[in-house]
PDB file of C-alpha atoms in Angstrom:
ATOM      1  CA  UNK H  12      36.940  -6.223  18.872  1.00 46.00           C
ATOM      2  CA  UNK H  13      34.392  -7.219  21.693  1.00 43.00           C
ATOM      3  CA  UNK H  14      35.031  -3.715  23.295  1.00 49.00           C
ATOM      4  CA  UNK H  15      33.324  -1.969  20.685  1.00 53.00           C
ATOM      5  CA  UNK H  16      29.651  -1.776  22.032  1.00 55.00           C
ATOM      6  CA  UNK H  17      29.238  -0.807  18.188  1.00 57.00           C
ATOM      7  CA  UNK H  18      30.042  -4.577  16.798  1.00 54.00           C
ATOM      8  CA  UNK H  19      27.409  -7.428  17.676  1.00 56.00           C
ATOM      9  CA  UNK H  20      29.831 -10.098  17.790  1.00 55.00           C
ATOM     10  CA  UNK H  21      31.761 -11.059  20.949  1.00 55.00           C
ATOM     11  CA  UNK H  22      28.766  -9.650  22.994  1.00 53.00           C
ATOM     12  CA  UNK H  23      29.346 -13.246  25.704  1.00 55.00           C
ATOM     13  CA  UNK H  24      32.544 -11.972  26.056  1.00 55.00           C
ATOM     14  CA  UNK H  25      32.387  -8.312  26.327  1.00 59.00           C
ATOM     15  CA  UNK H  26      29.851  -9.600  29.235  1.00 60.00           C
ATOM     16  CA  UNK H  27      32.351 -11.522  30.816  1.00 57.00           C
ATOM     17  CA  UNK H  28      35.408  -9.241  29.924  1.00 57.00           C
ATOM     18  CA  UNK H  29      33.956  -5.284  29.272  1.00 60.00           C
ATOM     19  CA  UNK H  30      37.478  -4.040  28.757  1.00 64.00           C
ATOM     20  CA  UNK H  31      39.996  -5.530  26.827  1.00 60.00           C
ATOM     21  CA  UNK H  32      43.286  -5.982  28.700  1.00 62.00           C
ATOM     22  CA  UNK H  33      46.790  -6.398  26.934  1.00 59.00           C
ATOM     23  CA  UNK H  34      47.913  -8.243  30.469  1.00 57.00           C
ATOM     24  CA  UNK H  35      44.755 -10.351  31.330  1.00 51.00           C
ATOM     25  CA  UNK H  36      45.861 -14.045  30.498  1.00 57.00           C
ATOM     26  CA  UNK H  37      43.955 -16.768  30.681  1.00 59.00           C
ATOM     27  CA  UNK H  38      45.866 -20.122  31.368  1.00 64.00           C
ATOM     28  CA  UNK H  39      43.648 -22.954  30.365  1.00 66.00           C
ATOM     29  CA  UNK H  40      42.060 -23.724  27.363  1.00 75.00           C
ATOM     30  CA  UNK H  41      38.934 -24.554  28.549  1.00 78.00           C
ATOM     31  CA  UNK H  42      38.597 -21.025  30.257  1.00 75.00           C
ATOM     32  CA  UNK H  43      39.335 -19.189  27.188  1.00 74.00           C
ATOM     33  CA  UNK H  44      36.776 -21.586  25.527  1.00 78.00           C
ATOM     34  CA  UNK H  45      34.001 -20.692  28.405  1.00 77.00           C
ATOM     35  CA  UNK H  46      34.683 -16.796  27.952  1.00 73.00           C
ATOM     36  CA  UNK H  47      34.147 -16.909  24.502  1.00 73.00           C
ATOM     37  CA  UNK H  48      31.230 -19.954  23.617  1.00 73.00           C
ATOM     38  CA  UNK H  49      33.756 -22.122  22.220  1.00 72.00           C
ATOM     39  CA  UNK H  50      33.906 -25.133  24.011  1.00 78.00           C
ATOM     40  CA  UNK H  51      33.589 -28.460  23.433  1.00 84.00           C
ATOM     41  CA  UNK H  52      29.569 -29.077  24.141  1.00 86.00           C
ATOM     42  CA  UNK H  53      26.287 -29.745  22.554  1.00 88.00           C
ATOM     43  CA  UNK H  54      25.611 -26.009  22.051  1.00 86.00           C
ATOM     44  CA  UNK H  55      28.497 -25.041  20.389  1.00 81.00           C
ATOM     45  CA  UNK H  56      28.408 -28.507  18.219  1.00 89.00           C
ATOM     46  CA  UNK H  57      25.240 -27.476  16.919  1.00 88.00           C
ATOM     47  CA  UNK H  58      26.055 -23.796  16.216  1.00 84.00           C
ATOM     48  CA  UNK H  59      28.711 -24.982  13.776  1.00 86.00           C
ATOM     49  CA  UNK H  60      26.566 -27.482  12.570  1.00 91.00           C
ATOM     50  CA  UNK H  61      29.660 -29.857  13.762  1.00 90.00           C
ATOM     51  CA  UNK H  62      26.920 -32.794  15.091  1.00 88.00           C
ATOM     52  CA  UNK H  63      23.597 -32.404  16.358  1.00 91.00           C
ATOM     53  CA  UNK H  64      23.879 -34.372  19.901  1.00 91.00           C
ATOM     54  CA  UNK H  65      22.482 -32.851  23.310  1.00 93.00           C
ATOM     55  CA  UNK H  66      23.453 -33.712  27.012  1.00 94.00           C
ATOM     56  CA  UNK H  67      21.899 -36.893  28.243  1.00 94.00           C
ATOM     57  CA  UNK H  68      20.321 -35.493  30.924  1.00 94.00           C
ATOM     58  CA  UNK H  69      18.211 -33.715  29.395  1.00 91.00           C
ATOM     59  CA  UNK H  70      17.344 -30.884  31.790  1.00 88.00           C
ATOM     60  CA  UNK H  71      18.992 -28.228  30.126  1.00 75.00           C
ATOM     61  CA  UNK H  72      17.960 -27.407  26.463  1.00 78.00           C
ATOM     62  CA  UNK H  73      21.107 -25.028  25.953  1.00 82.00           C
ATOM     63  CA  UNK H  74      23.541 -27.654  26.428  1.00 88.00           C
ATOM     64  CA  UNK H  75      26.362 -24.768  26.926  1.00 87.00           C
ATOM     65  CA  UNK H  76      29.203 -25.049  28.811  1.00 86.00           C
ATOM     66  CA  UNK H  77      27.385 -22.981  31.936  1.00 88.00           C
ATOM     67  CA  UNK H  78      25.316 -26.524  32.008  1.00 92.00           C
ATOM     68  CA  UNK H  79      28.301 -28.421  32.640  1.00 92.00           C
ATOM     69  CA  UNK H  80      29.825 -26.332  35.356  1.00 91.00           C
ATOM     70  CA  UNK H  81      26.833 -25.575  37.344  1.00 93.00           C
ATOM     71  CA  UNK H  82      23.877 -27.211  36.334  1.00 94.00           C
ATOM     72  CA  UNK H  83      24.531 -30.618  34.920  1.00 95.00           C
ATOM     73  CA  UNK H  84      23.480 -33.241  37.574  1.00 96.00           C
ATOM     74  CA  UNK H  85      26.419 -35.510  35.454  1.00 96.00           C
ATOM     75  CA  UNK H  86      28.866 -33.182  36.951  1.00 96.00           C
ATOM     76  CA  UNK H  87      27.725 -32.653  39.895  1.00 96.00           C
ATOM     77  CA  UNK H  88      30.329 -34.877  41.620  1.00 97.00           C
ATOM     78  CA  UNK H  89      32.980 -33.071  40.137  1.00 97.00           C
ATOM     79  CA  UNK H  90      31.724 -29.674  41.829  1.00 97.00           C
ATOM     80  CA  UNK H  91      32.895 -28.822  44.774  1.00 96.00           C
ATOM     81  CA  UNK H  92      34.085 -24.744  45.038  1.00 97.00           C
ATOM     82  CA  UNK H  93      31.260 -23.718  42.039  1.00 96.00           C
ATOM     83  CA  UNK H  94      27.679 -22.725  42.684  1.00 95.00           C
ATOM     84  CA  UNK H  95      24.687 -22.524  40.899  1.00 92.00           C
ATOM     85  CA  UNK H  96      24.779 -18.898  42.181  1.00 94.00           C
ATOM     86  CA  UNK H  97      28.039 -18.153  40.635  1.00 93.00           C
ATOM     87  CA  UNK H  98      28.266 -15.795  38.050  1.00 89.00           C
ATOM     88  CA  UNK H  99      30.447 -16.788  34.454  1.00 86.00           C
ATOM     89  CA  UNK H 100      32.753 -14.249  35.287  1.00 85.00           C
ATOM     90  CA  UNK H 101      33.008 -14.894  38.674  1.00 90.00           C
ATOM     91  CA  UNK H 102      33.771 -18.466  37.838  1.00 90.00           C
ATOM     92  CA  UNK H 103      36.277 -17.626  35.430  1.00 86.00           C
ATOM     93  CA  UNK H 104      37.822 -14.628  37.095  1.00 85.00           C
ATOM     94  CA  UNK H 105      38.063 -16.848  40.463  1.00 88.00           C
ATOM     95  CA  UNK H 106      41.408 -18.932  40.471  1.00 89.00           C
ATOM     96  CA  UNK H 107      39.763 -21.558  42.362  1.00 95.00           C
ATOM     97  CA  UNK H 108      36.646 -22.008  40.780  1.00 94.00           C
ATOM     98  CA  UNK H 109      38.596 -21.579  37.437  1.00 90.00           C
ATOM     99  CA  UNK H 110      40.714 -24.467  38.348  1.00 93.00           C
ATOM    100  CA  UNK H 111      37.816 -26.329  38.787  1.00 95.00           C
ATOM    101  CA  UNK H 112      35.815 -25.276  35.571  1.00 92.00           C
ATOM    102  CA  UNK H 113      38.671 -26.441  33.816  1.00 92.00           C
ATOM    103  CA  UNK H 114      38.924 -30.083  35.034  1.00 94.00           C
ATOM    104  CA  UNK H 115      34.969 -30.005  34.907  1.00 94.00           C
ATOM    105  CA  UNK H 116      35.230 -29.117  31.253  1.00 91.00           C
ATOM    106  CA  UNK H 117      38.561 -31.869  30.697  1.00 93.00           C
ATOM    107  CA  UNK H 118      36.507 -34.944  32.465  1.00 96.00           C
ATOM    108  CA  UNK H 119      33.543 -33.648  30.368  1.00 94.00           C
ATOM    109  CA  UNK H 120      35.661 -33.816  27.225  1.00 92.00           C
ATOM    110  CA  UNK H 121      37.355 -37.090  27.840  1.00 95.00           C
ATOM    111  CA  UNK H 122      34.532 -39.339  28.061  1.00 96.00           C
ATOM    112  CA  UNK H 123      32.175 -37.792  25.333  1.00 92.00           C
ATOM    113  CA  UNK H 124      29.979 -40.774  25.544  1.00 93.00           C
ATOM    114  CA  UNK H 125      28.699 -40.580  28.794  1.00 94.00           C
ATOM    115  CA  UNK H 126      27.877 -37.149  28.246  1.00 94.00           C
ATOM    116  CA  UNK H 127      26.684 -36.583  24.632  1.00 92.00           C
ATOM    117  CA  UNK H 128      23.410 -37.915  23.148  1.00 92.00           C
ATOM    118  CA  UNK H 129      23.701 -38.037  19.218  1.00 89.00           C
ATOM    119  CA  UNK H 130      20.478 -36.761  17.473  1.00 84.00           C
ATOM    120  CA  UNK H 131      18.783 -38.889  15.190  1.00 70.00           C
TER     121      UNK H 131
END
């Protein structure tokens, strides 16, 4: 469990979430995915060796899903209530900027191809 500070994994997490909570629930995929470096990006594609591909614009070598909801100038029209100043946590903790993560991370996901650069 990420509450351990014995156990390496889940370290993202604990960041995000330093005590586990039996009533904390998150309501959208995508937030769950953020909190725990699961989404649906280039950085977690490559970690699983799923496809190498990175974002096409090319500013950001991490490619995470942080990129996407604060950084990416692809998504920029899409934020309105997120900052660049924002913490994770804060985002995810936040109901409105969670709201918002999560239709960043859904417009992000349904058109791939705009977003995704395949690797030679």
């Amino acid at each position: 469990m990420w509450e351990d500070e014995e156990n390496t994994k889940g370290r993202f997490t604990f960041s995000i979430f330093p005590e586990v909570s039996t009533s904390r629930c998150i309501h959208y995929r995508n937030i769950a995915q953020a909190a725990t470096k699961h989404g649906f990006c280039p950085s977690y594609f490559r970690r699983f060796n799923i496809k190498a591909c990175t974002c096409r614009c090319g500013e950001d070598s991490t490619d995470d899903i942080q990129h996407y909801a604060q950084f990416c100038p692809l998504t920029a029209h899409l934020r309105v209530k997120i900052r660049s100043t924002h913490s994770l946590r804060h985002i995810i903790t936040n109901s409105d900027t969670a709201k918002e993560l999560s239709s960043i991370l859904q417009y992000v996901q349904e058109n791939e191809g705009e977003f995704f650069q395949l690797e030679d």
